[in-house]
Short mmCIF file of C-alpha atoms and ligand atoms in Angstrom, two decimals:
data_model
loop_
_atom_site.label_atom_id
_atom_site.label_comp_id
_atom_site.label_asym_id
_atom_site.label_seq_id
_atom_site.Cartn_x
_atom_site.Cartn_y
_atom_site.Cartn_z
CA UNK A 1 17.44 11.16 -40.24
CA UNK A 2 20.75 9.66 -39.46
CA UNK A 3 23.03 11.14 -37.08
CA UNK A 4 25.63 9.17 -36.97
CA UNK A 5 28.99 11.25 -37.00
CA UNK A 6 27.53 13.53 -35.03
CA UNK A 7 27.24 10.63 -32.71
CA UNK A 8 30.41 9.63 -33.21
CA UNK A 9 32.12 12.33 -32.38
CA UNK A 10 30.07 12.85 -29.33
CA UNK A 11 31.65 9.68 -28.42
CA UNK A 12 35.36 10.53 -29.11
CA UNK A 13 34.86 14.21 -27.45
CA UNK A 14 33.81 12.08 -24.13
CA UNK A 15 36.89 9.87 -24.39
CA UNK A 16 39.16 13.15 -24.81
CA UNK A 17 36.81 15.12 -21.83
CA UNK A 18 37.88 11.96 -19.73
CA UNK A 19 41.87 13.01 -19.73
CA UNK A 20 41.26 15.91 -17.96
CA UNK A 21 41.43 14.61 -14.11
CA UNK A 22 43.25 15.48 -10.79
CA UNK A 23 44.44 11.95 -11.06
CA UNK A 24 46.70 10.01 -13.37
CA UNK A 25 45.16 6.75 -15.00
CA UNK A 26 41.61 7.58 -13.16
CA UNK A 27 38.35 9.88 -13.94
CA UNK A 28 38.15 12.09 -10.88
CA UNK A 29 37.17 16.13 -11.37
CA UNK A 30 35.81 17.71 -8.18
CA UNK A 31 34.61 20.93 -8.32
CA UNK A 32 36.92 23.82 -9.16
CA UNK A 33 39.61 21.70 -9.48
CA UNK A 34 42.56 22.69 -11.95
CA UNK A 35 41.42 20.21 -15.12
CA UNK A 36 37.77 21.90 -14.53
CA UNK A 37 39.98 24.78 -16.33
CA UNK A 38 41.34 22.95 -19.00
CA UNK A 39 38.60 21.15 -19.97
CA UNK A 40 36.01 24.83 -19.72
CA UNK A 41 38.90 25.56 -22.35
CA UNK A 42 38.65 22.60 -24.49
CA UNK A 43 34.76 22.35 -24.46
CA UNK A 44 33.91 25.83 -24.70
CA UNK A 45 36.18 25.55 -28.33
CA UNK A 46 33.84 22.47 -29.69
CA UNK A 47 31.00 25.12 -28.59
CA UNK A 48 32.11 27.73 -30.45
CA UNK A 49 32.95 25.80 -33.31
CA UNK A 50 29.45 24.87 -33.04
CA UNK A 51 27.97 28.31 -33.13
CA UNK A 52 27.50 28.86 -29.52
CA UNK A 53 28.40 31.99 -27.95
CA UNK A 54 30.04 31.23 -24.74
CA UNK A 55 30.49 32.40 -21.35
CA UNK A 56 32.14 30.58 -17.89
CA UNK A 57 29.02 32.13 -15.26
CA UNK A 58 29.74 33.32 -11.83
CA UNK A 59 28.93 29.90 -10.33
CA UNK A 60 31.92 28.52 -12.83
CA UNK A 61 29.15 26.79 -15.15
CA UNK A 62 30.43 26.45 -18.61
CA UNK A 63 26.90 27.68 -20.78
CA UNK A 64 26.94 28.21 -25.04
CA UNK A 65 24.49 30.03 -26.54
CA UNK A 66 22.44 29.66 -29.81
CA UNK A 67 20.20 32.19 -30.54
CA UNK A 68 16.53 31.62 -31.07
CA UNK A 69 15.29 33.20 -34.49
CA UNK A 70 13.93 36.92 -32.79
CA UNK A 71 15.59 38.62 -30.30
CA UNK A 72 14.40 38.47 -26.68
CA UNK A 73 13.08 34.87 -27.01
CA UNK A 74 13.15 32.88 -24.31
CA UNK A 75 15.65 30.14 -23.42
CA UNK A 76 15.22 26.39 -23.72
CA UNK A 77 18.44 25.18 -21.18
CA UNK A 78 20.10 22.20 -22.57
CA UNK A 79 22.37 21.19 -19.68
CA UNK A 80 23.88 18.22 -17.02
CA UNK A 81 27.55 18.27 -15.80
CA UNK A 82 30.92 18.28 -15.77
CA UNK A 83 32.15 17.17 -12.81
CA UNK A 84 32.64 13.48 -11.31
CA UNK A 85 32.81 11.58 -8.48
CA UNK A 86 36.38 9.94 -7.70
CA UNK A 87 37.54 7.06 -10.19
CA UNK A 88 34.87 7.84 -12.54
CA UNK A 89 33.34 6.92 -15.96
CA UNK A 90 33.22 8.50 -18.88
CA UNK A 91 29.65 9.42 -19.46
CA UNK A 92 28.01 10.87 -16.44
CA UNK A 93 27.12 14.30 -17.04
CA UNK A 94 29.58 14.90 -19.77
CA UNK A 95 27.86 13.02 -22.28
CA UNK A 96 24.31 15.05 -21.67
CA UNK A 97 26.52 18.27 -21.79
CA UNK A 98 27.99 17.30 -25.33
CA UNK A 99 24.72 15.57 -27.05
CA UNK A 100 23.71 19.23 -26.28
CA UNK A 101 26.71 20.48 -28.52
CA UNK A 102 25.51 18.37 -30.98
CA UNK A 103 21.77 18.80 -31.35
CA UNK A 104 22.78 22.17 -32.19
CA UNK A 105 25.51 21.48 -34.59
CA UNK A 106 22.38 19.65 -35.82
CA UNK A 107 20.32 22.79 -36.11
CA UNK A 108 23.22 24.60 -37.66
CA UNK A 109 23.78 22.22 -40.07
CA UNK A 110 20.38 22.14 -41.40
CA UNK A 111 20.06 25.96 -41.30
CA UNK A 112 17.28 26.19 -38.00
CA UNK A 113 16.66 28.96 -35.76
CA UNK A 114 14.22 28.74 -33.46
CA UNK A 115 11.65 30.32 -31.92
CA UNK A 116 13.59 29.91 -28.45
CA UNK A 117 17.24 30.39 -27.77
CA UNK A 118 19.06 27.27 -26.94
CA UNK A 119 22.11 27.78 -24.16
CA UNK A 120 23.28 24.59 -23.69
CA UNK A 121 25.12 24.47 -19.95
CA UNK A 122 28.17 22.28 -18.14
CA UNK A 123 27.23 22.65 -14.45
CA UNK A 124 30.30 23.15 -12.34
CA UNK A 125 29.38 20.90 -9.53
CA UNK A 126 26.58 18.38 -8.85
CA UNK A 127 28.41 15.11 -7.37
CA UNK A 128 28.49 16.83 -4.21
CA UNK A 129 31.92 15.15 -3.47
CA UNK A 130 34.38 18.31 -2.81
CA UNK A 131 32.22 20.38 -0.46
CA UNK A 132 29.73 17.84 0.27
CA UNK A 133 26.86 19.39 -0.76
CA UNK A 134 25.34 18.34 -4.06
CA UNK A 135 23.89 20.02 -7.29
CA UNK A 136 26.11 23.89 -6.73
CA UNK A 137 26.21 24.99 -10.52
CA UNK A 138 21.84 24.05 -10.74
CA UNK A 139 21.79 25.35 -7.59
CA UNK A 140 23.58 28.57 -8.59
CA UNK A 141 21.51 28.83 -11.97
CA UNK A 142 18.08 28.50 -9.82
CA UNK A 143 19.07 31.11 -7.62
CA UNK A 144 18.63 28.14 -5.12
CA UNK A 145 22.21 28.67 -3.36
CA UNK A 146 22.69 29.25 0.04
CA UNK A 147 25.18 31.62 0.25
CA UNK A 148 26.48 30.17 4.23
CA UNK A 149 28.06 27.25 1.83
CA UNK A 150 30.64 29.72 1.13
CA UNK A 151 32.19 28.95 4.66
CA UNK A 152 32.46 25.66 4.11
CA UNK A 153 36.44 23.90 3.73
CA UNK A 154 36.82 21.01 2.15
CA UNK A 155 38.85 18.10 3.39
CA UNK A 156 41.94 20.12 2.80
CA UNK A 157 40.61 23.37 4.37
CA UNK A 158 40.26 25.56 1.61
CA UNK A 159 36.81 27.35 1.58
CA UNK A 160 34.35 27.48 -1.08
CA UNK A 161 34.40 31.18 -1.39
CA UNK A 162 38.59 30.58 -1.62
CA UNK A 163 38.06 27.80 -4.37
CA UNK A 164 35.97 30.52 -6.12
CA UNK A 165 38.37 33.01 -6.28
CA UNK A 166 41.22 30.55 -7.00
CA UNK A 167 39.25 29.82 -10.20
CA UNK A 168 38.79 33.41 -10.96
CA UNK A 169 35.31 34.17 -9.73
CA UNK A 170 34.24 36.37 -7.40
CA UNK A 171 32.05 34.17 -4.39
CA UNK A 172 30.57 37.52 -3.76
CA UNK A 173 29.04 37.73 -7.24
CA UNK A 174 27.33 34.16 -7.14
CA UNK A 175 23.71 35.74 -7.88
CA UNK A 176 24.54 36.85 -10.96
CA UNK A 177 24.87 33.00 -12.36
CA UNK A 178 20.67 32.97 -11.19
CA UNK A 179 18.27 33.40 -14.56
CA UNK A 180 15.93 36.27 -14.20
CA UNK A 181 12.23 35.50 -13.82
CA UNK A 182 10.65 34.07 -16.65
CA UNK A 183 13.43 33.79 -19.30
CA UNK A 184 13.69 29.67 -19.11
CA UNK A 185 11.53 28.30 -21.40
CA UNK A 186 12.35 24.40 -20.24
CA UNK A 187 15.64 22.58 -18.87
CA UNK A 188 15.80 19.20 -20.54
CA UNK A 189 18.62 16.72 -19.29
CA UNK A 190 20.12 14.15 -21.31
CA UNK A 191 22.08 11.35 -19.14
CA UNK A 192 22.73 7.85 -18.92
CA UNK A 193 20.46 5.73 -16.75
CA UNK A 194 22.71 4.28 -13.89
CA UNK A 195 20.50 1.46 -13.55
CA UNK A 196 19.37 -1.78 -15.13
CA UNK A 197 15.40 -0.63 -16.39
CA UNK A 198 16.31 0.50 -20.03
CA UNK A 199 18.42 -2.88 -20.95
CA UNK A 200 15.81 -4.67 -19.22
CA UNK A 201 13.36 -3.55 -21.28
CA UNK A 202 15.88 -4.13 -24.33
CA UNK A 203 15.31 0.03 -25.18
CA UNK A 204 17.80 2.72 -25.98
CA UNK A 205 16.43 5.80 -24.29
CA UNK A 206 13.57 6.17 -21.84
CA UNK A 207 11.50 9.11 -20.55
CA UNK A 208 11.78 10.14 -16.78
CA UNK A 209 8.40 10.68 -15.22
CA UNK A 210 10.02 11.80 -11.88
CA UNK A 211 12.98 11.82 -9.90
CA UNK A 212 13.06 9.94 -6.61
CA UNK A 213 13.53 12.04 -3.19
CA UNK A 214 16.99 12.00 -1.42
CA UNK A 215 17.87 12.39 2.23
CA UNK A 216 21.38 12.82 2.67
CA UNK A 217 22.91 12.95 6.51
CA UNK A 218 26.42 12.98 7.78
CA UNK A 219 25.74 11.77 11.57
CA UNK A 220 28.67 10.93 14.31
CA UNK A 221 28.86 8.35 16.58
CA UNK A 222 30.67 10.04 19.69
CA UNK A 223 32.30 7.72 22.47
CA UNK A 224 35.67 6.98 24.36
CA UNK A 225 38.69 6.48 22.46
CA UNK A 226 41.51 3.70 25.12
CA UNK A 227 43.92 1.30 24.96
CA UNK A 228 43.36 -1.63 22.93
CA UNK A 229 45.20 -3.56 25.58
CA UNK A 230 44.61 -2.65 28.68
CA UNK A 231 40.69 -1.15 28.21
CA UNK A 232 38.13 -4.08 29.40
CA UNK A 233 35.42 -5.07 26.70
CA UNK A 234 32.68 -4.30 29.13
CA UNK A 235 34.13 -1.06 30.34
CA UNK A 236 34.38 0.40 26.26
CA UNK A 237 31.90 2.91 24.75
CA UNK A 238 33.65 1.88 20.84
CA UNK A 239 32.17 4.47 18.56
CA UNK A 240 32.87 2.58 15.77
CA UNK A 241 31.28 -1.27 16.64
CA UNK A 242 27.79 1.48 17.88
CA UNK A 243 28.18 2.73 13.85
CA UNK A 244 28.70 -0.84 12.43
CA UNK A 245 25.50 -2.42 14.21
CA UNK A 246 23.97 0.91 12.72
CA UNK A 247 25.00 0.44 9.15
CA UNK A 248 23.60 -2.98 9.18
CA UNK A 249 20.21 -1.49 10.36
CA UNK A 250 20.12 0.30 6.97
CA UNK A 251 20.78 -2.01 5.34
CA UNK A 252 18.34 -4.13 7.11
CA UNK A 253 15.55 -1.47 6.74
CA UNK A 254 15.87 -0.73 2.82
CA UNK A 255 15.67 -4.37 2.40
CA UNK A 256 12.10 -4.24 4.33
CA UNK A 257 10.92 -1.32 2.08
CA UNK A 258 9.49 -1.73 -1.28
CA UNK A 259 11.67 0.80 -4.05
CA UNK A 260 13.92 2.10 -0.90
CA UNK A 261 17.39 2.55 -1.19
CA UNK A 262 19.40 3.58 1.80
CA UNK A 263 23.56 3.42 2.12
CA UNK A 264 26.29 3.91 4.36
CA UNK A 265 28.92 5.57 1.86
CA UNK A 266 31.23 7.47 3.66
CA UNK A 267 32.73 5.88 7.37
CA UNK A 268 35.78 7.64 8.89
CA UNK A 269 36.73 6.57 12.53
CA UNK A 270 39.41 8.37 14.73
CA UNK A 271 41.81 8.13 16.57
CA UNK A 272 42.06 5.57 13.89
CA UNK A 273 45.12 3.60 15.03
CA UNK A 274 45.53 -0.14 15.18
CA UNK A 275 45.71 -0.21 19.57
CA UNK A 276 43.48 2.59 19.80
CA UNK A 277 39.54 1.97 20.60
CA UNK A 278 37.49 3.82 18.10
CA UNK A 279 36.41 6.80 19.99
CA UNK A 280 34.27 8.58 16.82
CA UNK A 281 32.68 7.73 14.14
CA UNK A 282 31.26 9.30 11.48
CA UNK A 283 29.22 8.18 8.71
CA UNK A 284 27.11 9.50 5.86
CA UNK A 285 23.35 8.05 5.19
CA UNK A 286 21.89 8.60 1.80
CA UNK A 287 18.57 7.24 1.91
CA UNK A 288 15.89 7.66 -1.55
CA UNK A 289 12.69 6.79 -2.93
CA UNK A 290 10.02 7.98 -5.49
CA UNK A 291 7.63 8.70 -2.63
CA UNK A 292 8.68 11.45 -0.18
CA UNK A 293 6.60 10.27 2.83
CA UNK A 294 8.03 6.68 2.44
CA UNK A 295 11.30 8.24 2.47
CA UNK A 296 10.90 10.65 5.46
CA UNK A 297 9.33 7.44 7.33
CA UNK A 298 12.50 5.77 6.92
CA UNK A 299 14.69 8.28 7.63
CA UNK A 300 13.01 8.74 10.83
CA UNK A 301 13.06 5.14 11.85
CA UNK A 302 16.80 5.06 11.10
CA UNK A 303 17.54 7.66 13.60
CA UNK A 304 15.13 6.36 16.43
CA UNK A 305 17.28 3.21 15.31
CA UNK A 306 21.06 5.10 16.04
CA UNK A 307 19.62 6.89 19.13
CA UNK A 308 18.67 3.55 20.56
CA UNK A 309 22.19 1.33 19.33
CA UNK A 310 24.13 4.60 21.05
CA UNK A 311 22.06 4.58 24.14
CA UNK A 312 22.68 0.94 24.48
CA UNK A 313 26.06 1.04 23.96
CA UNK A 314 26.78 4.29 25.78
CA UNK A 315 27.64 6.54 23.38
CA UNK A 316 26.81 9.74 21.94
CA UNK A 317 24.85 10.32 18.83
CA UNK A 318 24.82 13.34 16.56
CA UNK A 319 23.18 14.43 13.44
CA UNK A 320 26.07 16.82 11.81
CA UNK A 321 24.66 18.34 8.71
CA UNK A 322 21.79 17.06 6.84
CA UNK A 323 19.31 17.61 3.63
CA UNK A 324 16.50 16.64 1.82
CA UNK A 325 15.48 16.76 -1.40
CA UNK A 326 11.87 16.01 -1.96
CA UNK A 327 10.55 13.57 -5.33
CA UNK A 328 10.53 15.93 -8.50
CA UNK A 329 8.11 15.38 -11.37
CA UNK A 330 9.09 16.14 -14.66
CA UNK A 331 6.74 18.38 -16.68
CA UNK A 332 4.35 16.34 -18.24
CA UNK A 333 4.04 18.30 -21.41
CA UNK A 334 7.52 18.23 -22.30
CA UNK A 335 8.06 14.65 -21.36
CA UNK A 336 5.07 13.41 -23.24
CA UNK A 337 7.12 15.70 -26.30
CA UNK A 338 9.81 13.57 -25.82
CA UNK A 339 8.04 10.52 -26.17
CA UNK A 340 6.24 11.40 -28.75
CA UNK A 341 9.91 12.06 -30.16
CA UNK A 342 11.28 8.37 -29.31
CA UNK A 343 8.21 7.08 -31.07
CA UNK A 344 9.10 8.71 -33.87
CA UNK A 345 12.47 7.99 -33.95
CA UNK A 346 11.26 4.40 -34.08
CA UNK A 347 12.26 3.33 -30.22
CA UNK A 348 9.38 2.49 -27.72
CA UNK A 349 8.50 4.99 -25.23
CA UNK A 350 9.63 3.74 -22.19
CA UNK A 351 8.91 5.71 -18.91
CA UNK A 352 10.39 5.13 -15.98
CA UNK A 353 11.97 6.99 -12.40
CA UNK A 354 15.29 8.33 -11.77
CA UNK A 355 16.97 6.53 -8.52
CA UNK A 356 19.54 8.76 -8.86
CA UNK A 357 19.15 12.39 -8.37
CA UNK A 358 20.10 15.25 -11.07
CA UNK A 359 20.50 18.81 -11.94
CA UNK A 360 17.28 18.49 -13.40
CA UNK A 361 15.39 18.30 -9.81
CA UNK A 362 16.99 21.57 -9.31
CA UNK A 363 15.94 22.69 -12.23
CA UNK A 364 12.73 21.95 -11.88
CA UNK A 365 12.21 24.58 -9.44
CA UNK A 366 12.02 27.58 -11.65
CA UNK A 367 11.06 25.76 -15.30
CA UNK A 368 9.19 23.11 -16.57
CA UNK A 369 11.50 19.98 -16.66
CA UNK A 370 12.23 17.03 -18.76
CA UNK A 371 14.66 14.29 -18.41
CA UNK A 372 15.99 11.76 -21.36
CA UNK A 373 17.85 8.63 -20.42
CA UNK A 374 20.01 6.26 -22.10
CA UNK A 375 20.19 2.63 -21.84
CA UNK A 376 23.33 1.79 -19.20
CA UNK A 377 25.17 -1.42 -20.36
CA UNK A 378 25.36 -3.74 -16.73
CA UNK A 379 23.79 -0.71 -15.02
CA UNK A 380 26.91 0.24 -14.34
CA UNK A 381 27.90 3.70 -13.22
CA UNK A 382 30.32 6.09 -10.82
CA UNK A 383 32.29 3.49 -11.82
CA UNK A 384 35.44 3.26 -14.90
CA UNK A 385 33.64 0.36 -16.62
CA UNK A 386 30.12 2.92 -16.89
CA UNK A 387 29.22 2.11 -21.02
CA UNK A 388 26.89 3.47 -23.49
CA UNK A 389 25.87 2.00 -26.79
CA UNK A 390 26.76 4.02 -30.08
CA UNK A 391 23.85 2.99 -31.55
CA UNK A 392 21.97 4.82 -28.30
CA UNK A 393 23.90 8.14 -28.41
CA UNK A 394 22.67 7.86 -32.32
CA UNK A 395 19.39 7.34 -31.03
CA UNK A 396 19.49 10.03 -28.13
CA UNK A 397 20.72 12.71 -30.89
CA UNK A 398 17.40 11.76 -33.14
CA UNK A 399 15.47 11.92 -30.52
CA UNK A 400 16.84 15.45 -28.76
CA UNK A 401 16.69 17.49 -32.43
CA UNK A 402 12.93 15.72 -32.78
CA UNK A 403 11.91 17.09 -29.63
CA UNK A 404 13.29 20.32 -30.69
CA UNK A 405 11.26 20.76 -33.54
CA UNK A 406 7.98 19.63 -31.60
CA UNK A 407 8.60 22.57 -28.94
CA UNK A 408 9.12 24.86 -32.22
CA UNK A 409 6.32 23.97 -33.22
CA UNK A 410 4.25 23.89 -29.63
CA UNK A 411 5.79 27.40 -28.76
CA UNK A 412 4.79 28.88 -32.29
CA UNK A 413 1.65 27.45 -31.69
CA UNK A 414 1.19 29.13 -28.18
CA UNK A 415 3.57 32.04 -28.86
CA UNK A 416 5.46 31.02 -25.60
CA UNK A 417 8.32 32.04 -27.01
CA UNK A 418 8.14 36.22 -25.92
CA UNK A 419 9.40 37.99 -22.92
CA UNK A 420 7.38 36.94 -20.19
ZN1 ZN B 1 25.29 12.51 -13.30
#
């Protein structure tokens, strides 16, 4: 089965989805922004045009539904999302979020229901870049969010529950974007690798066995701001040369480690005037790997590491906020479906792990998971030059309606389809 101008236009609607940014000539959509609204609009047309019925949930994910062939089956979520990080590409998120559109203009086309619903679903937020605190609209959907997030004010002040009701949902009413017990049949994710092991390994799509744990920490280095001129070297407590021996530590340490990957992303020092000695800085540490114990080990060693430069150097150190996501597997029925499906659709069943994390982690949580990647020309990604083949997105759409069929099929088989 060929699916080629369904492929194509998967690829044009991703070109289009990219215009609608909070910044001229660049990719950026942060959470509740403004073009979130325009492009709900835009997207939740193609879904209707598709034979979705759609609704914008209380967590401001965009979600289409397609019926399943009785009433009261359960729901197979089709879903990654919508949002970016600053100056992004074209593909992350969106694209999983449209071949989702597209399997079922698949099924429509051909005439299928099936013995599942299908609601495929744009999370509003999973960058983590606007409130910094990743994976919102999963979070929201797993009836995983912490409702003291609410307080929190982005860099320009304005609180999440405000940003809410600025986009016309009620913050108070965020529980009612959760699924009730029992109705998710599966999540499946479709996005683009972000790394080099598909091209590698010359393959379009791969299965994800698991995706790696993620510590993220926003930590301060606290000491005395003076004057550049007149302050003595030896009599300075400079908060920001304390952080720069410390970012060269992690770096240092995920070098050491086998599969770690640890980075200083975010460094903002104040005053922050040319004749002024730094007197804070503050830094975020994002450290991952596939094996949670590994991870925490590092983590731990990093902060013995900052306690010890700050000591030296007579500053103060701080851990401000801080979480941790532990290593998710994905469900191993389900993934071997999907490879079964890529064998089928002629490809080689790569497996491999996610570096990066996803909604699907979240997901996880409440229903058996299963991730699809696509080859990333470069490895490029959060970047404007992030690629994807045709040819893959072809072979991604095969591969998606395949494994739809199989879990027909495997849920007839089991009648797993019913209320549970
Ligand atoms: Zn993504």
């Amino acid at each position: 089965m060929l699916e080629t101008s369904l492929a194509d236009e998967v690829l044009a609607r991703c070109d289009e989805l990219a215009t609608f940014s909070e910044e001229a000539g660049r990719i950026t959509r942060t959470f509740l922004c403004e073009p979130m609204r325009r492009l709900h609009a835009r997207l939740g047309g193609w879904m209707e045009a598709a034979g979705l019925r759609v609704r914008i949930d209380a967590a401001a994910n965009l979600i289409g539904l397609y019926e399943g062939s009785r009433d009261g089956a359960r729901v197979l979520a089709i879903g990654s999302h919508l949002d970016t990080v600053p100056d992004a590409g074209k593909y992350d998120g969106v694209l999983g979020v449209l071949l989702g559109v597209a399997a079922v203009q698949a099924l429509v086309r051909d005439g299928r229901r099936l013995p599942f619903a299908i609601e495929v679903i744009g999370f509003s937020e999973e960058e983590g870049i606007r409130f910094r605190a990743p994976y919102l609209g999963s979070r929201a959907v797993a009836g995983r969010l912490d409702a003291a997030l609410m307080q929190r004010a982005d860099a320009d002040g304005i609180t999440m529950a405000d940003a809410f009701r600025a986009f016309g949902r009620d913050p108070a009413r965020i529980d009612e974007a959760a699924y009730p017990a029992g109705r998710l049949l599966g999540y499946l994710e479709v996005h683009i690798e972000q790394g080099p092991v598909l091209e590698a390994q010359g393959a379009a799509v791969g299965v994800v066995e698991s995706i790696a744990g993620q510590s993220r920490l926003w930590v301060e280095f606290r000491g005395q701001a003076g004057h550049a001129g007149t302050l003595p070297m030896e009599a300075r407590h400079d908060a920001l040369a304390a952080a720069a021996e410390f970012v060269l530590e992690v770096e240092r340490r995920a070098r050491a480690g086998a599969g770690l990957r640890a980075t200083v992303g975010t460094l903002t020092v104040a005053p922050g005037a040319v004749n002024v000695v730094p007197g804070v800085a503050r830094l975020s540490l994002d450290v991952r790997h596939a094996r949670d114990a590994v991870r925490d080990a590092a983590v731990a060693d990093l902060l013995t590491q900052a306690r010890a430069i700050a000591a030296r150097r007579g500053v103060a150190f701080a851990i401000d906020q801080q979480e941790h996501h532990p290593a998710v597997p994905a469900d191993r029925h389900l993934a071997d479906l999907l490879a079964t499906s890529i064998a089928a659709a002629g490809h080689d069943p790569i497996r491999l792990v996610s570096g990066a994390g996803h909604d699907a982690a979240v997901m996880a949580d409440v229903a058996p998971m299963a991730m699809l990647f696509l080859r990333s020309p470069g490895g490029v990604s959060h970047h404007p030059d992030e690629r994807v083949l045709p040819g893959d997105v072809q072979a991604a759409l095969e591969v998606i309606v395949g494994f739809l069929h199989r879990l027909a099929m495997a849920v007839h088989d089991f009648d797993l389809a019913g209320d549970a």
